[in-house]
Amino acid sequence: MKQNIDSNNKKYTFDQKVDAYTKVYRSNLRHLSIKNQMSIKTFGLIFIFMVILVIITSIASVWQAKAESSKVYTILLITLICVFLIMLVVSLYYLCLLFVEYSLIKSIGDNKDEEVIIKAVKKYVKFGLKKYPEKQIKMLEEF
């Protein structure tokens, strides 16, 4: 039990994370490619939806300001705009991260030079603030 707790609290270096993600991506390339493509489509649609919601609530806020000035509706619309903008920024971040992951998958799939692959993995781990993939490494060691 204590050994299990110690392994969960272990700090991994950046190079250990890069090596682990390189192994994981080389072994599960097809599955990760399909998952990445679906995630890009999903977050792309979420991003478009958030842009539409920000535009609609901004227009509603302008119309409401021209009509009767009610503090409750104004606060509600400003709150909605802020929430939608935060969700817009978060979805944009994840979309960028997914495109970085896509370039990583593409470079591994194209069998590019080892340095190019390591550089792509380093960018993905650093940009995505990734943790050590313990479950995936354990699965790879079992097979």
mmCIF file of C-alpha atoms in Angstrom, residues 58-128:
data_model
loop_
_atom_site.group_PDB
_atom_site.id
_atom_site.type_symbol
_atom_site.label_atom_id
_atom_site.label_comp_id
_atom_site.label_asym_id
_atom_site.label_seq_id
_atom_site.Cartn_x
_atom_site.Cartn_y
_atom_site.Cartn_z
ATOM 1 C CA SER A 58 -23.414 40.807 -27.421
ATOM 2 C CA ILE A 59 -26.221 41.774 -29.807
ATOM 3 C CA ALA A 60 -28.784 41.083 -27.077
ATOM 4 C CA SER A 61 -26.798 43.264 -24.689
ATOM 5 C CA VAL A 62 -26.755 46.147 -27.178
ATOM 6 C CA TRP A 63 -30.495 45.826 -27.845
ATOM 7 C CA GLN A 64 -31.199 45.660 -24.130
ATOM 8 C CA ALA A 65 -29.113 48.787 -23.513
ATOM 9 C CA LYS A 66 -31.073 50.677 -26.201
ATOM 10 C CA ALA A 67 -34.393 49.585 -24.731
ATOM 11 C CA GLU A 68 -35.154 49.863 -21.058
ATOM 12 C CA SER A 69 -32.153 49.910 -18.851
ATOM 13 C CA SER A 70 -32.542 47.117 -16.319
ATOM 14 C CA LYS A 71 -29.646 46.292 -14.027
ATOM 15 C CA VAL A 72 -30.653 42.646 -13.648
ATOM 16 C CA TYR A 73 -30.707 41.946 -17.387
ATOM 17 C CA THR A 74 -27.527 43.921 -17.945
ATOM 18 C CA ILE A 75 -25.670 41.968 -15.257
ATOM 19 C CA LEU A 76 -27.078 38.691 -16.596
ATOM 20 C CA LEU A 77 -25.997 39.444 -20.168
ATOM 21 C CA ILE A 78 -22.534 40.619 -19.105
ATOM 22 C CA THR A 79 -22.137 37.454 -17.021
ATOM 23 C CA LEU A 80 -23.192 35.309 -19.979
ATOM 24 C CA ILE A 81 -20.748 37.108 -22.258
ATOM 25 C CA CYS A 82 -17.924 36.551 -19.752
ATOM 26 C CA VAL A 83 -18.770 32.854 -19.374
ATOM 27 C CA PHE A 84 -18.939 32.355 -23.129
ATOM 28 C CA LEU A 85 -15.636 34.205 -23.616
ATOM 29 C CA ILE A 86 -13.929 32.021 -21.010
ATOM 30 C CA MET A 87 -15.298 28.897 -22.688
ATOM 31 C CA LEU A 88 -14.180 30.292 -26.048
ATOM 32 C CA VAL A 89 -10.608 30.759 -24.813
ATOM 33 C CA VAL A 90 -10.526 27.289 -23.242
ATOM 34 C CA SER A 91 -11.840 25.636 -26.401
ATOM 35 C CA LEU A 92 -9.290 27.571 -28.474
ATOM 36 C CA TYR A 93 -6.483 26.351 -26.180
ATOM 37 C CA TYR A 94 -7.612 22.733 -26.519
ATOM 38 C CA LEU A 95 -7.969 23.137 -30.263
ATOM 39 C CA CYS A 96 -4.386 24.420 -30.490
ATOM 40 C CA LEU A 97 -3.201 21.543 -28.303
ATOM 41 C CA LEU A 98 -4.976 19.047 -30.546
ATOM 42 C CA PHE A 99 -3.286 20.511 -33.629
ATOM 43 C CA VAL A 100 0.090 20.181 -31.887
ATOM 44 C CA GLU A 101 -0.784 16.550 -31.129
ATOM 45 C CA TYR A 102 -1.853 16.073 -34.758
ATOM 46 C CA SER A 103 1.531 17.310 -35.975
ATOM 47 C CA LEU A 104 3.175 14.863 -33.559
ATOM 48 C CA ILE A 105 1.094 11.953 -34.856
ATOM 49 C CA LYS A 106 1.771 12.984 -38.451
ATOM 50 C CA SER A 107 5.537 13.185 -37.890
ATOM 51 C CA ILE A 108 5.573 9.714 -36.304
ATOM 52 C CA GLY A 109 3.317 8.301 -39.039
ATOM 53 C CA ASP A 110 5.526 9.722 -41.781
ATOM 54 C CA ASN A 111 8.552 8.001 -40.192
ATOM 55 C CA LYS A 112 10.463 11.238 -40.004
ATOM 56 C CA ASP A 113 13.862 11.626 -38.419
ATOM 57 C CA GLU A 114 14.138 10.740 -34.722
ATOM 58 C CA GLU A 115 15.115 14.313 -33.839
ATOM 59 C CA VAL A 116 11.948 15.681 -35.473
ATOM 60 C CA ILE A 117 9.803 13.224 -33.521
ATOM 61 C CA ILE A 118 11.516 14.035 -30.205
ATOM 62 C CA LYS A 119 11.130 17.760 -30.908
ATOM 63 C CA ALA A 120 7.403 17.289 -31.599
ATOM 64 C CA VAL A 121 6.939 15.231 -28.416
ATOM 65 C CA LYS A 122 8.784 17.857 -26.347
ATOM 66 C CA LYS A 123 6.558 20.601 -27.743
ATOM 67 C CA TYR A 124 3.444 18.543 -27.024
ATOM 68 C CA VAL A 125 4.465 17.709 -23.440
ATOM 69 C CA LYS A 126 5.547 21.277 -22.683
ATOM 70 C CA PHE A 127 2.580 23.006 -24.334
ATOM 71 C CA GLY A 128 0.006 20.601 -22.940
#
